[in-house]
Tab-separated table of C-alpha atoms (C1' of nucleotides) in Angstrom:
chain	number	residue	atom	x	y	z
A	1	MET	CA	0.000	0.000	0.000
A	2	ALA	CA	1.719	3.022	1.165
A	3	SER	CA	4.855	2.946	-0.735
A	4	ASP	CA	7.791	3.165	1.475
A	5	ALA	CA	7.704	6.840	1.887
A	6	PRO	CA	5.042	7.016	4.462
A	7	SER	CA	5.872	10.603	4.610
A	8	PRO	CA	5.284	11.938	8.028
A	9	GLN	CA	2.623	14.016	6.607
A	10	GLY	CA	2.289	16.921	8.767
A	11	LYS	CA	-0.855	18.429	9.337
A	12	GLN	CA	-2.589	21.503	8.968
A	13	SER	CA	-5.537	20.673	10.963
A	14	ALA	CA	-5.142	23.411	13.427
A	15	HIS	CA	-7.340	22.371	16.313
A	16	PRO	CA	-5.373	21.667	19.466
A	17	ASP	CA	-6.207	18.276	20.745
A	18	LEU	CA	-9.580	18.207	22.284
A	19	GLU	CA	-10.629	16.920	18.935
A	20	PRO	CA	-9.140	13.499	18.375
A	21	ALA	CA	-11.644	11.447	20.345
A	22	LEU	CA	-14.559	13.458	19.073
A	23	LEU	CA	-13.364	13.200	15.513
A	24	ASP	CA	-13.338	9.450	15.931
A	25	LEU	CA	-16.955	9.565	16.952
A	26	VAL	CA	-17.769	11.669	13.926
A	27	GLU	CA	-16.171	9.141	11.624
A	28	LEU	CA	-17.618	6.171	13.448
A	29	LEU	CA	-21.045	7.659	12.997
A	30	PHE	CA	-20.403	7.891	9.283
A	31	PHE	CA	-19.287	4.274	9.044
A	32	ALA	CA	-22.043	3.041	11.325
A	33	TYR	CA	-24.707	4.722	9.262
A	34	ARG	CA	-23.155	3.576	6.030
A	35	ASP	CA	-23.521	-0.022	7.144
A	36	PHE	CA	-26.823	0.545	8.920
A	37	THR	CA	-28.522	1.251	5.611
A	38	ARG	CA	-26.872	-1.417	3.518
A	39	GLU	CA	-28.963	-4.470	4.140
A	40	PRO	CA	-32.305	-2.684	3.741
A	41	ASP	CA	-31.026	-1.049	0.577
A	42	LYS	CA	-30.301	-4.441	-0.857
A	43	ILE	CA	-33.775	-5.756	-0.068
A	44	LEU	CA	-35.371	-2.640	-1.496
A	45	ASP	CA	-33.555	-3.236	-4.714
A	46	ASP	CA	-35.490	-6.447	-5.273
A	47	PHE	CA	-38.700	-4.457	-5.074
A	48	GLY	CA	-37.479	-1.677	-7.321
A	49	PHE	CA	-37.566	0.715	-4.406
A	50	GLY	CA	-34.998	3.021	-2.898
A	51	ARG	CA	-34.145	4.312	0.540
A	52	ALA	CA	-36.821	6.963	0.252
A	53	HIS	CA	-39.485	4.280	0.045
A	54	HIS	CA	-38.074	2.649	3.132
A	55	ARG	CA	-38.371	5.814	5.157
A	56	VAL	CA	-41.930	6.489	4.090
A	57	LEU	CA	-43.073	2.932	4.645
A	58	HIS	CA	-41.322	2.718	7.980
A	59	PHE	CA	-42.990	5.744	9.488
A	60	VAL	CA	-46.397	4.954	8.054
A	61	ASN	CA	-46.130	1.473	9.499
A	62	ARG	CA	-45.123	2.752	12.870
A	63	HIS	CA	-47.719	5.492	12.937
A	64	PRO	CA	-50.731	4.265	11.018
A	65	GLY	CA	-53.158	7.023	10.221
A	66	MET	CA	-50.385	9.535	9.813
A	67	ARG	CA	-51.011	12.492	7.525
A	68	VAL	CA	-48.854	13.525	4.605
A	69	ALA	CA	-47.907	16.709	6.401
A	70	ASP	CA	-46.606	14.713	9.366
A	71	LEU	CA	-44.428	12.708	7.069
A	72	LEU	CA	-43.047	15.818	5.434
A	73	ASP	CA	-42.134	17.154	8.823
A	74	ILE	CA	-40.316	14.002	9.818
A	75	LEU	CA	-38.442	13.456	6.604
A	76	LYS	CA	-37.728	17.123	5.958
A	77	ILE	CA	-38.244	16.810	2.248
A	78	THR	CA	-40.584	18.537	-0.150
A	79	LYS	CA	-44.114	17.549	-0.993
A	80	GLN	CA	-43.054	16.786	-4.533
A	81	SER	CA	-40.264	14.485	-3.470
A	82	LEU	CA	-42.530	12.651	-1.096
A	83	GLY	CA	-45.312	12.555	-3.674
A	84	ARG	CA	-43.370	10.464	-6.090
A	85	VAL	CA	-42.395	7.677	-3.737
A	86	LEU	CA	-45.695	7.724	-1.901
A	87	LYS	CA	-47.570	7.333	-5.155
A	88	GLN	CA	-45.482	4.313	-6.048
A	89	LEU	CA	-46.082	2.722	-2.668
A	90	VAL	CA	-49.817	3.293	-3.030
A	91	ASP	CA	-49.943	2.113	-6.624
A	92	GLU	CA	-48.120	-1.061	-5.760
A	93	GLY	CA	-50.299	-1.821	-2.782
A	94	PHE	CA	-48.011	-1.153	0.161
A	95	ILE	CA	-49.898	1.842	1.528
A	96	VAL	CA	-53.515	2.952	1.381
A	97	GLN	CA	-54.909	6.430	1.789
A	98	GLU	CA	-58.182	7.297	3.419
A	99	ALA	CA	-59.894	10.629	3.899
A	100	GLY	CA	-59.864	11.821	7.499
A	101	LYS	CA	-63.108	11.341	9.363
A	102	THR	CA	-63.389	14.762	10.861
A	103	ASP	CA	-61.417	16.627	8.240
A	104	ARG	CA	-61.941	15.066	4.889
A	105	ARG	CA	-59.155	17.055	3.271
A	106	GLU	CA	-56.626	14.921	5.069
A	107	ARG	CA	-55.405	11.701	3.568
A	108	ARG	CA	-54.608	9.374	6.394
A	109	LEU	CA	-51.956	6.845	5.500
A	110	TYR	CA	-52.067	3.180	6.482
A	111	PRO	CA	-49.841	0.264	5.619
A	112	THR	CA	-51.478	-2.689	3.906
A	113	GLN	CA	-50.668	-6.218	4.895
A	114	ARG	CA	-47.945	-6.293	2.271
A	115	GLY	CA	-46.739	-2.944	3.532
A	116	CYS	CA	-46.449	-4.199	7.093
A	117	GLU	CA	-44.575	-7.230	5.965
A	118	LEU	CA	-42.102	-5.301	3.888
A	119	ALA	CA	-41.580	-2.751	6.641
A	120	GLU	CA	-40.822	-5.557	9.059
A	121	GLN	CA	-38.524	-7.214	6.619
A	122	LEU	CA	-36.621	-3.983	6.119
A	123	VAL	CA	-36.228	-3.080	9.742
A	124	ALA	CA	-35.276	-6.586	10.811
A	125	PRO	CA	-31.616	-6.384	9.816
A	126	GLN	CA	-31.357	-2.960	11.389
A	127	ILE	CA	-32.773	-4.198	14.672
A	128	LYS	CA	-30.513	-7.177	14.539
A	129	ARG	CA	-27.486	-4.993	13.970
A	130	VAL	CA	-28.431	-2.628	16.776
A	131	ALA	CA	-29.195	-5.547	19.066
A	132	ARG	CA	-25.816	-7.100	18.483
A	133	ALA	CA	-24.054	-3.798	18.936
A	134	VAL	CA	-25.859	-3.064	22.200
A	135	GLU	CA	-25.176	-6.568	23.380
A	136	ALA	CA	-21.484	-6.177	22.669
A	137	SER	CA	-21.385	-2.833	24.418
A	138	GLY	CA	-22.730	-4.194	27.646
A	139	LYS	CA	-26.365	-4.045	28.603
A	140	GLU	CA	-25.971	-0.988	30.743
A	141	ALA	CA	-24.731	0.837	27.687
A	142	ARG	CA	-28.190	0.948	26.166
A	143	SER	CA	-29.254	4.005	28.088
A	144	CYS	CA	-26.030	5.864	27.316
A	145	ILE	CA	-26.497	5.182	23.674
A	146	ALA	CA	-30.122	6.243	23.629
A	147	LYS	CA	-29.261	9.403	25.489
A	148	PHE	CA	-26.431	10.213	23.146
A	149	LEU	CA	-28.448	9.679	19.989
A	150	HIS	CA	-31.294	11.673	21.457
A	151	GLN	CA	-28.962	14.540	22.184
A	152	MET	CA	-27.628	14.398	18.662
A	153	VAL	CA	-31.022	15.449	17.398
A	154	ARG	CA	-31.485	19.134	16.778
A	155	GLU	CA	-32.803	20.626	19.959
A	156	ALA	CA	-35.816	22.163	18.262
A	157	ASP	CA	-36.891	18.724	17.062
A	158	ARG	CA	-36.176	16.749	20.188
A	159	GLU	CA	-39.592	17.089	21.719
A	160	HIS	CA	-41.216	16.079	18.486
A	161	VAL	CA	-39.000	13.022	18.242
A	162	ASP	CA	-39.928	12.078	21.795
A	163	LYS	CA	-43.580	12.151	20.894
A	164	LEU	CA	-42.984	10.034	17.843
A	165	LEU	CA	-41.115	7.423	19.827
A	166	GLU	CA	-43.882	7.388	22.409
A	167	THR	CA	-46.739	6.879	20.034
A	168	GLY	CA	-44.743	4.498	17.917
A	169	LYS	CA	-44.057	2.469	20.996
A	170	ALA	CA	-47.753	2.125	21.725
A	171	HIS	CA	-48.239	0.743	18.268
A	172	GLY	CA	-45.402	-1.669	18.572
A	173	ASP	CA	-46.896	-3.195	21.676
A	174	VAL	CA	-50.302	-3.918	20.318
A	175	SER	CA	-49.026	-5.093	17.051
A	176	THR	CA	-50.326	-8.553	16.521
A	177	LYS	CA	-53.854	-7.931	17.415
A	178	SER	CA	-55.824	-4.845	16.874
A	179	SER	CA	-54.842	-4.694	13.290
A	180	GLN	CA	-58.335	-3.573	12.777
A	181	LEU	CA	-58.665	-1.384	15.786
A	182	ARG	CA	-57.103	1.536	14.232
A	183	GLY	CA	-57.918	1.543	10.668
A	184	PRO	CA	-57.573	-0.213	7.435
A	185	VAL	CA	-54.721	-2.594	7.509
A	186	ARG	CA	-55.445	-4.487	4.397
U	1	MET	CA	-36.491	-14.293	6.067
U	2	ALA	CA	-36.640	-15.912	9.373
U	3	SER	CA	-35.202	-13.111	11.271
U	4	ASP	CA	-33.728	-14.830	14.136
U	5	ALA	CA	-34.679	-15.225	17.682
U	6	PRO	CA	-37.924	-16.315	19.138
U	7	SER	CA	-40.682	-15.307	16.858
U	8	PRO	CA	-43.662	-16.526	18.750
U	9	GLN	CA	-46.337	-14.984	16.668
U	10	GLY	CA	-44.545	-15.334	13.455
U	11	LYS	CA	-46.245	-12.444	11.747
U	12	GLN	CA	-45.554	-8.832	11.332
U	13	SER	CA	-44.596	-6.799	14.345
U	14	ALA	CA	-44.658	-9.937	16.307
U	15	HIS	CA	-41.480	-9.555	18.256
U	16	PRO	CA	-42.278	-9.817	21.918
U	17	ASP	CA	-40.844	-6.868	23.594
U	18	LEU	CA	-37.209	-6.955	23.128
U	19	GLU	CA	-37.978	-4.800	20.156
U	20	PRO	CA	-39.464	-1.560	21.419
U	21	ALA	CA	-36.275	-0.257	22.918
U	22	LEU	CA	-34.255	-1.391	19.953
U	23	LEU	CA	-36.694	0.128	17.506
U	24	ASP	CA	-36.280	3.386	19.343
U	25	LEU	CA	-32.551	3.174	18.776
U	26	VAL	CA	-33.103	2.502	15.111
U	27	GLU	CA	-35.251	5.588	14.765
U	28	LEU	CA	-32.998	7.712	16.915
U	29	LEU	CA	-30.118	6.808	14.658
U	30	PHE	CA	-32.115	8.009	11.697
U	31	PHE	CA	-32.955	11.311	13.347
U	32	ALA	CA	-29.460	11.764	14.706
U	33	TYR	CA	-27.901	11.261	11.298
U	34	ARG	CA	-30.465	13.457	9.625
U	35	ASP	CA	-29.404	16.326	11.833
U	36	PHE	CA	-25.749	15.376	11.859
U	37	THR	CA	-25.484	16.182	8.169
U	38	ARG	CA	-27.599	19.303	8.077
U	39	GLU	CA	-25.168	22.008	9.004
U	40	PRO	CA	-22.380	20.797	6.723
U	41	ASP	CA	-24.876	20.449	3.902
U	42	LYS	CA	-25.800	24.058	4.293
U	43	ILE	CA	-22.205	25.232	4.171
U	44	LEU	CA	-21.509	23.052	1.155
U	45	ASP	CA	-24.337	24.713	-0.655
U	46	ASP	CA	-22.503	28.024	-0.577
U	47	PHE	CA	-19.632	26.382	-2.416
U	48	GLY	CA	-21.839	24.634	-4.922
U	49	PHE	CA	-20.847	21.303	-3.441
U	50	GLY	CA	-22.841	18.402	-2.076
U	51	ARG	CA	-22.421	15.801	0.584
U	52	ALA	CA	-20.306	13.672	-1.699
U	53	HIS	CA	-17.699	16.436	-1.855
U	54	HIS	CA	-17.708	16.604	1.917
U	55	ARG	CA	-16.936	12.931	2.263
U	56	VAL	CA	-14.099	13.024	-0.243
U	57	LEU	CA	-12.555	16.156	1.182
U	58	HIS	CA	-12.885	14.896	4.732
U	59	PHE	CA	-11.025	11.664	4.168
U	60	VAL	CA	-8.363	13.218	1.997
U	61	ASN	CA	-7.792	15.813	4.677
U	62	ARG	CA	-7.561	13.234	7.382
U	63	HIS	CA	-5.361	10.902	5.389
U	64	PRO	CA	-3.212	13.012	3.114
U	65	GLY	CA	-1.471	11.001	0.469
U	66	MET	CA	-4.387	8.646	0.170
U	67	ARG	CA	-4.907	6.890	-3.153
U	68	VAL	CA	-8.045	6.914	-5.227
U	69	ALA	CA	-8.521	3.205	-4.580
U	70	ASP	CA	-8.434	3.786	-0.819
U	71	LEU	CA	-11.158	6.354	-1.125
U	72	LEU	CA	-13.293	4.033	-3.203
U	73	ASP	CA	-12.974	1.409	-0.541
U	74	ILE	CA	-14.031	3.762	2.216
U	75	LEU	CA	-16.912	5.380	0.438
U	76	LYS	CA	-18.127	2.224	-1.279
U	77	ILE	CA	-19.014	3.999	-4.464
U	78	THR	CA	-17.881	3.528	-8.032
U	79	LYS	CA	-14.853	5.056	-9.661
U	80	GLN	CA	-17.090	7.077	-11.940
U	81	SER	CA	-19.080	8.573	-9.097
U	82	LEU	CA	-15.955	9.476	-7.240
U	83	GLY	CA	-14.345	10.756	-10.407
U	84	ARG	CA	-16.929	13.444	-10.899
U	85	VAL	CA	-16.709	15.022	-7.473
U	86	LEU	CA	-12.981	14.534	-7.190
U	87	LYS	CA	-12.447	16.320	-10.476
U	88	GLN	CA	-14.472	19.257	-9.230
U	89	LEU	CA	-12.520	19.424	-6.006
U	90	VAL	CA	-9.259	19.343	-7.948
U	91	ASP	CA	-10.403	21.857	-10.547
U	92	GLU	CA	-11.493	24.288	-7.879
U	93	GLY	CA	-8.308	23.975	-5.907
U	94	PHE	CA	-9.351	22.029	-2.839
U	95	ILE	CA	-7.351	18.908	-3.575
U	96	VAL	CA	-4.157	18.237	-5.497
U	97	GLN	CA	-2.968	15.010	-7.040
U	98	GLU	CA	0.575	13.821	-7.272
U	99	ALA	CA	2.067	10.734	-8.824
U	100	GLY	CA	3.316	8.234	-6.263
U	101	LYS	CA	7.076	8.195	-5.749
U	102	THR	CA	7.617	4.479	-5.954
U	103	ASP	CA	4.633	3.634	-8.107
U	104	ARG	CA	3.957	6.405	-10.547
U	105	ARG	CA	0.620	4.985	-11.586
U	106	GLU	CA	-0.853	6.064	-8.300
U	107	ARG	CA	-2.297	9.499	-7.835
U	108	ARG	CA	-1.777	10.478	-4.245
U	109	LEU	CA	-4.343	12.936	-2.993
U	110	TYR	CA	-3.581	15.903	-0.776
U	111	PRO	CA	-5.718	18.729	0.481
U	112	THR	CA	-4.644	22.230	-0.425
U	113	GLN	CA	-4.721	25.007	2.107
U	114	ARG	CA	-8.212	25.902	0.976
U	115	GLY	CA	-9.148	22.256	1.148
U	116	CYS	CA	-7.978	21.976	4.734
U	117	GLU	CA	-9.849	25.052	5.686
U	118	LEU	CA	-13.078	23.908	4.144
U	119	ALA	CA	-12.717	20.449	5.658
U	120	GLU	CA	-12.272	22.038	9.064
U	121	GLN	CA	-15.193	24.313	8.545
U	122	LEU	CA	-17.398	21.402	7.578
U	123	VAL	CA	-16.453	19.120	10.413
U	124	ALA	CA	-16.641	21.831	13.058
U	125	PRO	CA	-20.412	21.760	13.532
U	126	GLN	CA	-20.348	17.986	13.608
U	127	ILE	CA	-17.710	17.934	16.298
U	128	LYS	CA	-19.602	20.528	18.229
U	129	ARG	CA	-22.793	18.517	18.033
U	130	VAL	CA	-21.053	15.332	19.103
U	131	ALA	CA	-19.248	17.175	21.883
U	132	ARG	CA	-22.467	18.539	23.275
U	133	ALA	CA	-24.194	15.203	23.032
U	134	VAL	CA	-21.363	13.384	24.789
U	135	GLU	CA	-21.264	16.071	27.414
U	136	ALA	CA	-24.975	15.700	28.064
U	137	SER	CA	-24.677	11.933	28.255
U	138	GLY	CA	-22.109	11.991	31.007
U	139	LYS	CA	-18.409	11.747	30.398
U	140	GLU	CA	-18.252	8.051	31.137
U	141	ALA	CA	-20.695	7.546	28.294
U	142	ARG	CA	-18.069	8.337	25.695
U	143	SER	CA	-16.597	4.862	25.695
U	144	CYS	CA	-20.017	3.199	25.521
U	145	ILE	CA	-20.884	5.314	22.546
U	146	ALA	CA	-17.639	4.650	20.750
U	147	LYS	CA	-17.992	0.951	21.392
U	148	PHE	CA	-21.559	0.907	20.165
U	149	LEU	CA	-20.821	2.796	16.981
U	150	HIS	CA	-17.806	0.631	16.350
U	151	GLN	CA	-19.903	-2.481	16.713
U	152	MET	CA	-22.452	-1.070	14.310
U	153	VAL	CA	-19.870	-1.256	11.555
U	154	ARG	CA	-19.981	-4.359	9.420
U	155	GLU	CA	-17.699	-6.865	10.994
U	156	ALA	CA	-15.686	-7.371	7.850
U	157	ASP	CA	-14.859	-3.665	7.768
U	158	ARG	CA	-14.189	-3.131	11.435
U	159	GLU	CA	-10.490	-3.777	11.291
U	160	HIS	CA	-10.118	-1.451	8.364
U	161	VAL	CA	-12.013	1.277	10.197
U	162	ASP	CA	-9.746	0.816	13.193
U	163	LYS	CA	-6.717	1.386	11.021
U	164	LEU	CA	-8.251	4.475	9.520
U	165	LEU	CA	-9.015	5.940	12.915
U	166	GLU	CA	-5.497	5.159	14.048
U	167	THR	CA	-3.716	6.796	11.181
U	168	GLY	CA	-6.161	9.650	11.145
U	169	LYS	CA	-5.452	10.185	14.773
U	170	ALA	CA	-1.774	10.512	14.125
U	171	HIS	CA	-2.620	13.225	11.730
U	172	GLY	CA	-4.686	15.106	14.225
U	173	ASP	CA	-1.897	15.165	16.757
U	174	VAL	CA	0.705	16.954	14.787
U	175	SER	CA	-1.647	19.552	13.653
U	176	THR	CA	-0.300	22.987	14.114
U	177	LYS	CA	3.146	22.685	12.720
U	178	SER	CA	4.805	20.958	9.860
U	179	SER	CA	2.500	22.140	7.177
U	180	GLN	CA	5.422	22.090	4.852
U	181	LEU	CA	7.125	18.989	6.066
U	182	ARG	CA	5.476	16.656	3.703
U	183	GLY	CA	3.692	16.708	0.674
U	184	PRO	CA	2.249	19.462	-1.301
U	185	VAL	CA	-0.033	21.305	0.933
U	186	ARG	CA	-0.648	24.303	-1.130
Y	1	DA	C1'	11.274	-7.969	-24.564
Y	2	DA	C1'	6.632	-9.108	-24.798
Y	3	DA	C1'	2.497	-9.942	-22.254
Y	4	DA	C1'	-0.426	-9.336	-18.478
Y	5	DA	C1'	-2.028	-6.989	-14.565
Y	6	DT	C1'	-2.915	-2.727	-12.059
Y	7	DA	C1'	-4.191	2.339	-11.037
Y	8	DA	C1'	-6.510	5.684	-12.743
Y	9	DG	C1'	-9.333	8.355	-15.972
Y	10	DT	C1'	-13.066	8.892	-19.300
Y	11	DC	C1'	-17.305	8.492	-22.314
Y	12	DA	C1'	-22.078	7.474	-22.547
Y	13	DA	C1'	-26.416	6.283	-20.801
Y	14	DC	C1'	-29.400	5.864	-17.120
Y	15	DA	C1'	-32.029	5.871	-12.257
Y	16	DT	C1'	-33.082	7.893	-7.966
Y	17	DG	C1'	-34.312	11.305	-5.120
Y	18	DA	C1'	-33.614	15.756	-3.876
Y	19	DC	C1'	-34.958	20.756	-5.373
Y	20	DT	C1'	-37.944	25.132	-7.224
Y	21	DG	C1'	-41.996	27.262	-8.908
Y	22	DA	C1'	-46.526	27.393	-10.423
Y	23	DC	C1'	-50.957	25.831	-10.336
Y	24	DA	C1'	-55.350	22.665	-9.280
Y	25	DT	C1'	-58.740	20.740	-6.273
Y	26	DA	C1'	-61.398	19.807	-2.333
Y	27	DA	C1'	-62.767	20.820	2.044
Y	28	DA	C1'	-62.796	23.560	6.254
Y	29	DT	C1'	-63.119	28.045	8.372
Y	30	DG	C1'	-63.965	32.942	8.778
E	1	DC	C1'	-68.662	33.985	-0.182
E	2	DA	C1'	-63.785	34.446	0.529
E	3	DT	C1'	-59.896	32.597	2.447
E	4	DT	C1'	-57.014	29.266	4.206
E	5	DT	C1'	-55.472	24.599	4.505
E	6	DA	C1'	-54.226	19.830	2.980
E	7	DT	C1'	-53.051	17.581	-0.742
E	8	DG	C1'	-51.849	16.574	-5.418
E	9	DT	C1'	-49.586	17.529	-9.775
E	10	DC	C1'	-46.925	19.405	-13.941
E	11	DA	C1'	-42.537	20.766	-15.550
E	12	DG	C1'	-37.825	21.410	-15.225
E	13	DT	C1'	-33.302	21.037	-12.843
E	14	DC	C1'	-29.490	19.156	-10.142
E	15	DA	C1'	-26.617	15.886	-7.426
E	16	DT	C1'	-25.133	11.540	-6.951
E	17	DG	C1'	-25.381	7.034	-7.521
E	18	DT	C1'	-25.290	2.973	-11.120
E	19	DT	C1'	-23.305	-0.234	-15.578
E	20	DG	C1'	-20.406	-1.120	-19.170
E	21	DA	C1'	-16.814	-0.294	-22.300
E	22	DC	C1'	-12.578	1.602	-23.295
E	23	DT	C1'	-7.876	4.321	-22.844
E	24	DT	C1'	-3.433	5.451	-20.894
E	25	DA	C1'	0.451	4.914	-18.145
E	26	DT	C1'	3.067	2.069	-15.481
E	27	DT	C1'	4.451	-2.006	-13.022
E	28	DT	C1'	4.873	-6.883	-12.761
E	29	DT	C1'	5.222	-11.388	-14.739
E	30	DT	C1'	6.451	-14.614	-17.915
DNA sequence: AAAAATAAGTCAACATGACTGACATAAATG
DNA sequence: CATTTATGTCAGTCATGTTGACTTATTTTT
């Protein structure tokens, strides 16, 4: 690899030395995320979908009855960008839309049976990866990790994220039954 | 795909309750990364660059003298994809290429002065964000976090990542001086 | 010395998923 | 009735990824 002139490349980085450890975390986050998205990306490929579809399907599955506007707020993309992938997911039977009961302008989004299954299939390798990583970090590390990731979120969005995790959690618990309780899960 | 562990109910959400907490981590990672890349993305915009330029410039800055092949291996993209952004970075004076001393087929990559500066500017908000998050998680959390993120990397790549962090670290240490010691840092 | 392998660059075509801006439609709200 | 809101859509652009084929320079192998 490096020829033999490893050249003691100096540096011009500037920052003193409070950085090194933090820089490692920055890079580790890059590598972790790179690999975090790989397995789902591969599965998506078989369906002709991309990462954008994954995100939409994931949040709709976790928060059935979600509105388009909610999704836009979570993903921080434009209506037009979302529109394209959402349309595909609807057309191919992974998501259904239904007018809101009290406000019929709203289009509430629900996963279909196929949608649920694909969402599960996509998140499975991610859960597995996280599970193994937590395991290897020592059980007591879980709370540190959650706290850290939570703090990495932009402060203005933190409360919102908390709410999402809360309500998503409720859903996760009831999962197997109640498919019909909340809406059309076809 | 049989995921793995005990799937009592066999169907969609199914997983008993080892999932909720892990699912939270999965989503937190999404939100954390979403916000992790926001500030740099904004800066890049002013330069007419995108996130791809950030990644290239970052690793070249942290590992001066790196070869194109090394970069491809880190970023996991194709030569053609890299070629486009690298060419722009070279054309606009952020990176310089130099034939390897022992193997003149290689094009060793070095950041220019401008390149260093931009790289620093881009990573600064990320370091700040990580610093604050670590701070808020308790100092002893730092090792948990590093361990977790490290374990999130695909096992096959872990050793490689370790080497990168090592050599990158060396770079960080020498920082202030020796700008001229080694290669072309123009 | 000739042949093969390697490092890098390039051309062309294409897909995805972002963006902007303008406009359409339906329903709720004042 | 007028306005606002929630959503959808048309049209065009850009950034960044992909394949595949091919070139050039250089090193390594035979």
